[in-house]
Every structure is written in C-alpha cells, then in structure tokens.
Coordinates of C-alpha atoms and ligand atoms in Angstrom, one line a residue:
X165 CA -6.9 4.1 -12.5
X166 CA -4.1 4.0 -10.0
X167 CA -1.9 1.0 -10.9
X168 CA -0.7 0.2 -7.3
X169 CA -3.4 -1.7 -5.4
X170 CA -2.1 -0.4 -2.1
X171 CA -0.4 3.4 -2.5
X172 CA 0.3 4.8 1.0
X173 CA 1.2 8.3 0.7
X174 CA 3.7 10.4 3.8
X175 CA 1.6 8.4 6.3
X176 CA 2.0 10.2 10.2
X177 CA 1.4 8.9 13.6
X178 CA 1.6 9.7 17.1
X179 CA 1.2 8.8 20.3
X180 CA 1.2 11.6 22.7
X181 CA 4.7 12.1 22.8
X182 CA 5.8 9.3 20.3
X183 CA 5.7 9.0 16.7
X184 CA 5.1 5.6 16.0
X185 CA 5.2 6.4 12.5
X186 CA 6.7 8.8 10.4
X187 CA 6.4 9.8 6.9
X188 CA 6.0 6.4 5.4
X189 CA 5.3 6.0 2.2
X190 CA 4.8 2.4 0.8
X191 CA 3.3 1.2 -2.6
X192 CA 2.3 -2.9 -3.2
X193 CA 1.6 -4.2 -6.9
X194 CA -0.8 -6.6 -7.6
X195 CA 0.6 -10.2 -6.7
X196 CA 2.9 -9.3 -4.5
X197 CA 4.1 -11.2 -0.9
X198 CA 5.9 -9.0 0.7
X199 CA 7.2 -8.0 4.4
X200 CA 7.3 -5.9 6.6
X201 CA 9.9 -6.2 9.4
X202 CA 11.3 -4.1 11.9
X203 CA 12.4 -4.5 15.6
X204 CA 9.8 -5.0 18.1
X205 CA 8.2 -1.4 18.7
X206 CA 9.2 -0.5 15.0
X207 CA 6.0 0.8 14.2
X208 CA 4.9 -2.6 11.7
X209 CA 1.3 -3.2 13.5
X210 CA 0.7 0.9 13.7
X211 CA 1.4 0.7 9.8
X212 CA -1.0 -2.1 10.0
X213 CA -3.7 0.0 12.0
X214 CA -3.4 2.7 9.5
X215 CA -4.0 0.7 6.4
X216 CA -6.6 -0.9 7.2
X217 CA -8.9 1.9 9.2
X218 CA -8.0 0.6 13.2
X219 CA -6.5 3.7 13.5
X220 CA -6.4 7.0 11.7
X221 CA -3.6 9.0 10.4
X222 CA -2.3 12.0 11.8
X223 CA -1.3 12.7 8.0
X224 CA -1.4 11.5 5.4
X225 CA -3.3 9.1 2.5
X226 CA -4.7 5.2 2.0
X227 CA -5.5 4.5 -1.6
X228 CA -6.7 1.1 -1.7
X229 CA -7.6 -0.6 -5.4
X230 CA -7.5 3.3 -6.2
X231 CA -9.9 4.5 -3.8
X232 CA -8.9 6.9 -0.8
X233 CA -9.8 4.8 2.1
X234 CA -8.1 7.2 4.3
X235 CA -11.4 7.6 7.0
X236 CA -12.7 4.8 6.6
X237 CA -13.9 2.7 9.0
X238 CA -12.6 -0.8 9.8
X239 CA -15.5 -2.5 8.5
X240 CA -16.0 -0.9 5.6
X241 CA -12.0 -1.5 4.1
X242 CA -12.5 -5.2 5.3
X243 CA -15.6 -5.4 2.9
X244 CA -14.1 -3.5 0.2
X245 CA -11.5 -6.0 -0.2
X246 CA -8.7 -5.8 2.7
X247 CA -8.7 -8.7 5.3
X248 CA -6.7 -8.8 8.4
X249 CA -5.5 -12.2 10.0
X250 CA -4.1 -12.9 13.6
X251 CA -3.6 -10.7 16.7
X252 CA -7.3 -9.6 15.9
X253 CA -9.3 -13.6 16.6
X254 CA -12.5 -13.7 15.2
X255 CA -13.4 -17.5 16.4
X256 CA -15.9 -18.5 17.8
X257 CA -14.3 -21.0 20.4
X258 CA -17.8 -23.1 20.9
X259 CA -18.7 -23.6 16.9
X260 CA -16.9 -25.9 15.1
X261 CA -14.2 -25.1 12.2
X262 CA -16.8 -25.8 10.0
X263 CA -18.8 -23.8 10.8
X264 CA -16.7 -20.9 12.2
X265 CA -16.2 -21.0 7.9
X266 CA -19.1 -21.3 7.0
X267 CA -20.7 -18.0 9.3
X268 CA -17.9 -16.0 7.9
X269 CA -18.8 -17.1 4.2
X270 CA -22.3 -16.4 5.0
X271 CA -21.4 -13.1 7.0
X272 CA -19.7 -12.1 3.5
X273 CA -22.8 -12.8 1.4
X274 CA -24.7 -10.7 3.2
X275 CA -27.1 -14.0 4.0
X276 CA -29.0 -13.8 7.6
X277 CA -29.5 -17.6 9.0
X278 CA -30.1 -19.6 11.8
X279 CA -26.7 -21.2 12.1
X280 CA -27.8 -24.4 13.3
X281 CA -31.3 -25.4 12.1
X282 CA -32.4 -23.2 8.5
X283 CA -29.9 -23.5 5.5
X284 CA -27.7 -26.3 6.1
X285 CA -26.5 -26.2 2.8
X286 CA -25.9 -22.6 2.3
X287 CA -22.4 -22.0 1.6
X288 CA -21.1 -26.1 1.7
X289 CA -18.8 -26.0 -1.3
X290 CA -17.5 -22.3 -0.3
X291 CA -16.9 -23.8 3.0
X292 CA -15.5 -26.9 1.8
X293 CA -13.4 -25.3 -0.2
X294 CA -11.9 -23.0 2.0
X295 CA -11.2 -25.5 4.6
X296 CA -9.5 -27.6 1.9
X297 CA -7.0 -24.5 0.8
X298 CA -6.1 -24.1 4.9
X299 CA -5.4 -27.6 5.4
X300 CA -8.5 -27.8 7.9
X301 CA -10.0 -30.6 6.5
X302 CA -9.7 -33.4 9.0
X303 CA -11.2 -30.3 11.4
X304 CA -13.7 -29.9 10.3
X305 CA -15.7 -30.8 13.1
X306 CA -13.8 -30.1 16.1
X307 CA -14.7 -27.7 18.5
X308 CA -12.6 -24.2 17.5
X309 CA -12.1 -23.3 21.1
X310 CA -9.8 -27.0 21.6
X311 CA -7.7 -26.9 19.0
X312 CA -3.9 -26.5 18.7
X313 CA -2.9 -22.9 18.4
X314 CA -1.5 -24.1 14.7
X315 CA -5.0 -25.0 13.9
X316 CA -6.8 -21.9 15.5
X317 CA -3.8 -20.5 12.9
X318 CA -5.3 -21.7 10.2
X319 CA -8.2 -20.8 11.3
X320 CA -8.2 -17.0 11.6
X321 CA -6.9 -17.6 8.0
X322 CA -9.4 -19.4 6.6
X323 CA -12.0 -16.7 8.4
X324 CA -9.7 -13.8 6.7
X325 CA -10.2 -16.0 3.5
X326 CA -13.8 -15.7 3.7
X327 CA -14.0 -12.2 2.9
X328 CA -12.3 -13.1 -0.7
X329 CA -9.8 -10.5 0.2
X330 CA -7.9 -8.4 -2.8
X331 CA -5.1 -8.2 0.0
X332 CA -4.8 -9.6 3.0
X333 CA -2.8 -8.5 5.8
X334 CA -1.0 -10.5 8.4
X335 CA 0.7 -8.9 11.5
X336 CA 3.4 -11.4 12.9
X337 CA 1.4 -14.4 11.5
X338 CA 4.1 -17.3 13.1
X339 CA 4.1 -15.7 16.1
X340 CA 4.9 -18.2 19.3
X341 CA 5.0 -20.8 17.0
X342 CA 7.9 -23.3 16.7
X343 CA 9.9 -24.0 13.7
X344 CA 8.2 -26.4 12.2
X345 CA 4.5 -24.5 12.6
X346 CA 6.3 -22.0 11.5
X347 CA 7.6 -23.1 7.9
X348 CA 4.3 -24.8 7.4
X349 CA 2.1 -21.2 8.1
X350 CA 4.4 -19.9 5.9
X351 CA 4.3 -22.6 3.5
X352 CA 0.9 -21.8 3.3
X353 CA 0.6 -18.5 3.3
X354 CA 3.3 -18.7 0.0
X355 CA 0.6 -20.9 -1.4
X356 CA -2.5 -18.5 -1.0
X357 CA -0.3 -16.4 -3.0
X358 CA 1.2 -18.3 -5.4
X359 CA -2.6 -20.5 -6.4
X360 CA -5.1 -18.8 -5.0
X361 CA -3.5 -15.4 -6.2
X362 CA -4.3 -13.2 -2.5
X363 CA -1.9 -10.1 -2.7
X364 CA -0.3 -10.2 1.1
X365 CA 1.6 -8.0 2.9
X366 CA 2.6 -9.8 6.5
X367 CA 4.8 -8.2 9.5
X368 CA 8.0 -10.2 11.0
X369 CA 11.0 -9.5 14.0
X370 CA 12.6 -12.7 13.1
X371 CA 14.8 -12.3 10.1
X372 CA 15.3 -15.9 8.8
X373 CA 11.6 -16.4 8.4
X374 CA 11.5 -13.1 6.3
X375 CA 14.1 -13.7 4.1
X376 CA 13.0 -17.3 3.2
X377 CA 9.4 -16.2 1.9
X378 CA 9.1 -12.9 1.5
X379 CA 10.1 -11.4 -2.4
X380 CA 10.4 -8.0 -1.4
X381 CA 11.2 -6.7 2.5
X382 CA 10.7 -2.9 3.6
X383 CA 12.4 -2.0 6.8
X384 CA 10.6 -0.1 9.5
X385 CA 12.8 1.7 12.4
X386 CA 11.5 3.8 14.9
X387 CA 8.4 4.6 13.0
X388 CA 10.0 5.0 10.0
X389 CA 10.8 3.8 6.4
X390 CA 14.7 3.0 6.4
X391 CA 14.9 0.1 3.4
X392 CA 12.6 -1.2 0.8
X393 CA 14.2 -4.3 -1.8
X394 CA 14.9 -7.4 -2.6
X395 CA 15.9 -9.6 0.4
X396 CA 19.5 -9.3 -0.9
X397 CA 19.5 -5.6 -1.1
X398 CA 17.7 -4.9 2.4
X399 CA 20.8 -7.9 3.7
X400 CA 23.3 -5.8 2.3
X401 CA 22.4 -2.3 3.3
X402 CA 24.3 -0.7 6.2
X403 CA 21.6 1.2 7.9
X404 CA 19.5 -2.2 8.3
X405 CA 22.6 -4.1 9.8
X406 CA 23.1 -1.6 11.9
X407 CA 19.5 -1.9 13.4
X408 CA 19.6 -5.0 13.8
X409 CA 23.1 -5.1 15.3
X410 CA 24.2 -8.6 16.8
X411 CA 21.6 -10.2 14.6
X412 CA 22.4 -12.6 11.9
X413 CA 20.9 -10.9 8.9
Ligands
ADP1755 N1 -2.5 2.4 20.9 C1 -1.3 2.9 21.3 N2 -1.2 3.8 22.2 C2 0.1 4.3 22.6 N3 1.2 3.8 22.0 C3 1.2 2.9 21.1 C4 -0.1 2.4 20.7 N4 0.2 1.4 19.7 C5 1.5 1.4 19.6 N5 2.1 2.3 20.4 C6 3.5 2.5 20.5 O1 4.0 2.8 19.2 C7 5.3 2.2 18.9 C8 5.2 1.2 17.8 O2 4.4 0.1 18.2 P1 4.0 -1.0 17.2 O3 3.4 -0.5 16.0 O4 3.1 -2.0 18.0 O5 5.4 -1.7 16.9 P2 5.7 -3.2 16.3 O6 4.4 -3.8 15.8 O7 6.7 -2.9 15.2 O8 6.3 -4.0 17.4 C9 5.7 1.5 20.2 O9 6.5 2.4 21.0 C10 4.3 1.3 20.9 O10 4.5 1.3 22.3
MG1756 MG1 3.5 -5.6 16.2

C-alpha cells in the first residue's frame, strides 16, 4: 500500500511547441494543505489537469490512494475520491443553494429523483450539514444564479464537498476576490482541513495569501518543479526570489 495518497511520478506536458510541464514530480501525505504557486502561466492549473484526468500526460504517472489513475477519465477520479473546486462551476444558477446541495449529494449516492416533487427528504441532514460547514446557511433558499460571487464561492465548495472527497483540489480558489472574501475562503478552506479532515492541495499567484495558510508550498516555473518546503524555506530560497523578482516574498 503506497503511503502517499497523491504520488505524481516525472509528470510531462506539451502544448505544440510549449512544455507547460516538465518532469514534475510531487508527493501529498494524508492531511496535508498545501500550495501550489507559481507565476501566472507557471503551469499550476496544467498540473491540475493532469491529476485529476482533464488532461493526459505526455509522460509520466498519477497514483491516487495507491491506484494508477493515470488514463482515467475525469469522472471516474472525481468518484474515486478527488474533487475539483472553482474555475470548473457546477451551479445550477435557477435551483436554490439548497438544493444545488442536495442534487450533488444525491448525484453522489447514485439516487435518481425528481428534484422537485418525489423524495423531499432524501438527503436533508447531508444537505444540512454541508451547507452548515460552508457557511451557506442563511442561503439556503436563494436563487444560486443571484448570489454574491463569495457565496457562489461557497458554493462550488460545498458541491466539491458533496462528493466526500479524499482530496480536494482548488485552482486559484480567492480568485477576484477582495481581502476580506479572501481571508474568510481561506479561513474556510483551513477549517475543511483542520475538522472535517479533506486533504487539499489549492493553486495561488499571490504570495501573502500562500504563506498565511498553506503548511507546505511547492514552486512551479515555467512548467517546472523549482522548490518544495516549508513556507520559510521556499521564502528563503534564491531561485524562487529570483522568479518572483520585485515581489515581496
Ligand atoms: N489547453 C491548452 N492549450 C494550449 N496551451 C495551454 C493550454 N493550457 C495551458 N496552456 C499553456 O500552458 C502554460 C501554462 O498554463 P497554465 O497551466 O494555465 O498556467 P497557470 O495556471 O500557472 O497560470 C501557459 O503558457 C498556457 O498558455
Ligand atoms: Mg491557472
């Protein structure tokens, strides 16, 4: 039994011409929340891709909870146990949170319904529940499709909760926010880590955000693996100051 849960193995890329990425090889333990970050075009949502079956590998290996997922398709990794938040909106703008939650609960027991007239109850505490954890609560029964782009946030979150994900994957997830939206996804996302004990790996640009929540950063450049440490040691090594050049780090 492989100990890592993710164990990426000389993972290759390209684009035509470009390598997007190159060689990486990354492993995650159990528990972890940690980051990927890298300058815009670094190659962090092609990593993404990779893992979790949007894309295949030009070379290359995905275990995942031991198992080579390597050709997998999308929906296959997602039900084994990998969710995916942001960039990639599942919502259905016209439902309500509540039920947005509940159909992806549902969706992951394999239950067929009529949304709105069989099986009311099916799935309440789940739903309840889930909304609870993403601070959806008092949203329960607005329309998806008019709420704040915080909420439709928590959202996707709560829809990549559904799943009951072994790890959960989160490409940019404060993206356009503003500071205070911000600190409070990441409060959360902390939180589904720390209680709820998700294993997350999530993809950042901006520095300070990174440093105050992640425990472990790896740094992509140009497609590639260039640092992989504690926030202190990727701070402190040359190669990553040098990337990010002009940058507070
Ligand atoms: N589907 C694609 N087709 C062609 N080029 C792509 C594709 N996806 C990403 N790229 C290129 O690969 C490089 C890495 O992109 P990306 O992984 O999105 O970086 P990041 O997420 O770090 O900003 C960029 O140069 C980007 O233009
Ligand atoms: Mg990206």
């Amino acid at each position: 039994m492989n100990e890592y849960i993710l164990d990426v193995q000389g993972l290759c890329k390209a684009f035509g011409g470009l390598q997007a990425t190159t060689e990486v090889s990354y492993r995650m333990g159990q528990g972890e929340l940690s980051a990927i970050i890298g300058p815009n075009g670094a190659g962090k949502s092609t990593f993404f891709n990779l893992i979790s079956g949007f894309h295949r590998p030009d070379k290359g290996q995905v275990l995942f909870k031991g198992a080579d997922i390597t050709s997998w398709p999308p929906y296959r990794i997602a039900r084994f146990g990998m969710s995916r938040a942001f960039q990639v909106s599942n919502i259905y703008p016209m439902l309500t949170t509540y039920q947005n939650v509940r159909q992806a609960i549902l969706v992951q027991q394999r239950r067929t319904m009529d949304l709105f007239r069989r099986a009311e109850h099916l799935a309440r505490k789940e739903t309840v529940q889930l909304l609870e954890v993403t601070g959806l609560n008092e949203h329960h029964n607005e329309i998806a499709g008019t709420m704040s782009q915080g909420d439709k946030k928590r959202l996707e979150l709560a829809l990549a909760l559904a799943i009951k994900p072994d790890l959960l994957l989160l490409d940019e997830p404060t993206a356009g926010m503003s500071m205070e939206e911000t600190h409070a996804t990441m409060e959360l996302v902390a939180d589904l880590n720390r209680e709820m004990g998700v294993t997350i790996l999530f993809t950042e640009h901006d520095m300070p955000v990174v440093f105050g929540y992640a425990r472990r950063l790896t740094v992509l450049h140009q497609g590639a693996l260039i640092a992989d440490g504690s926030p202190q040691e990727v701070r402190d090594n040359e190669e990553v100051q040098r990337v990010y050049l002009g940058e507070e780090v």
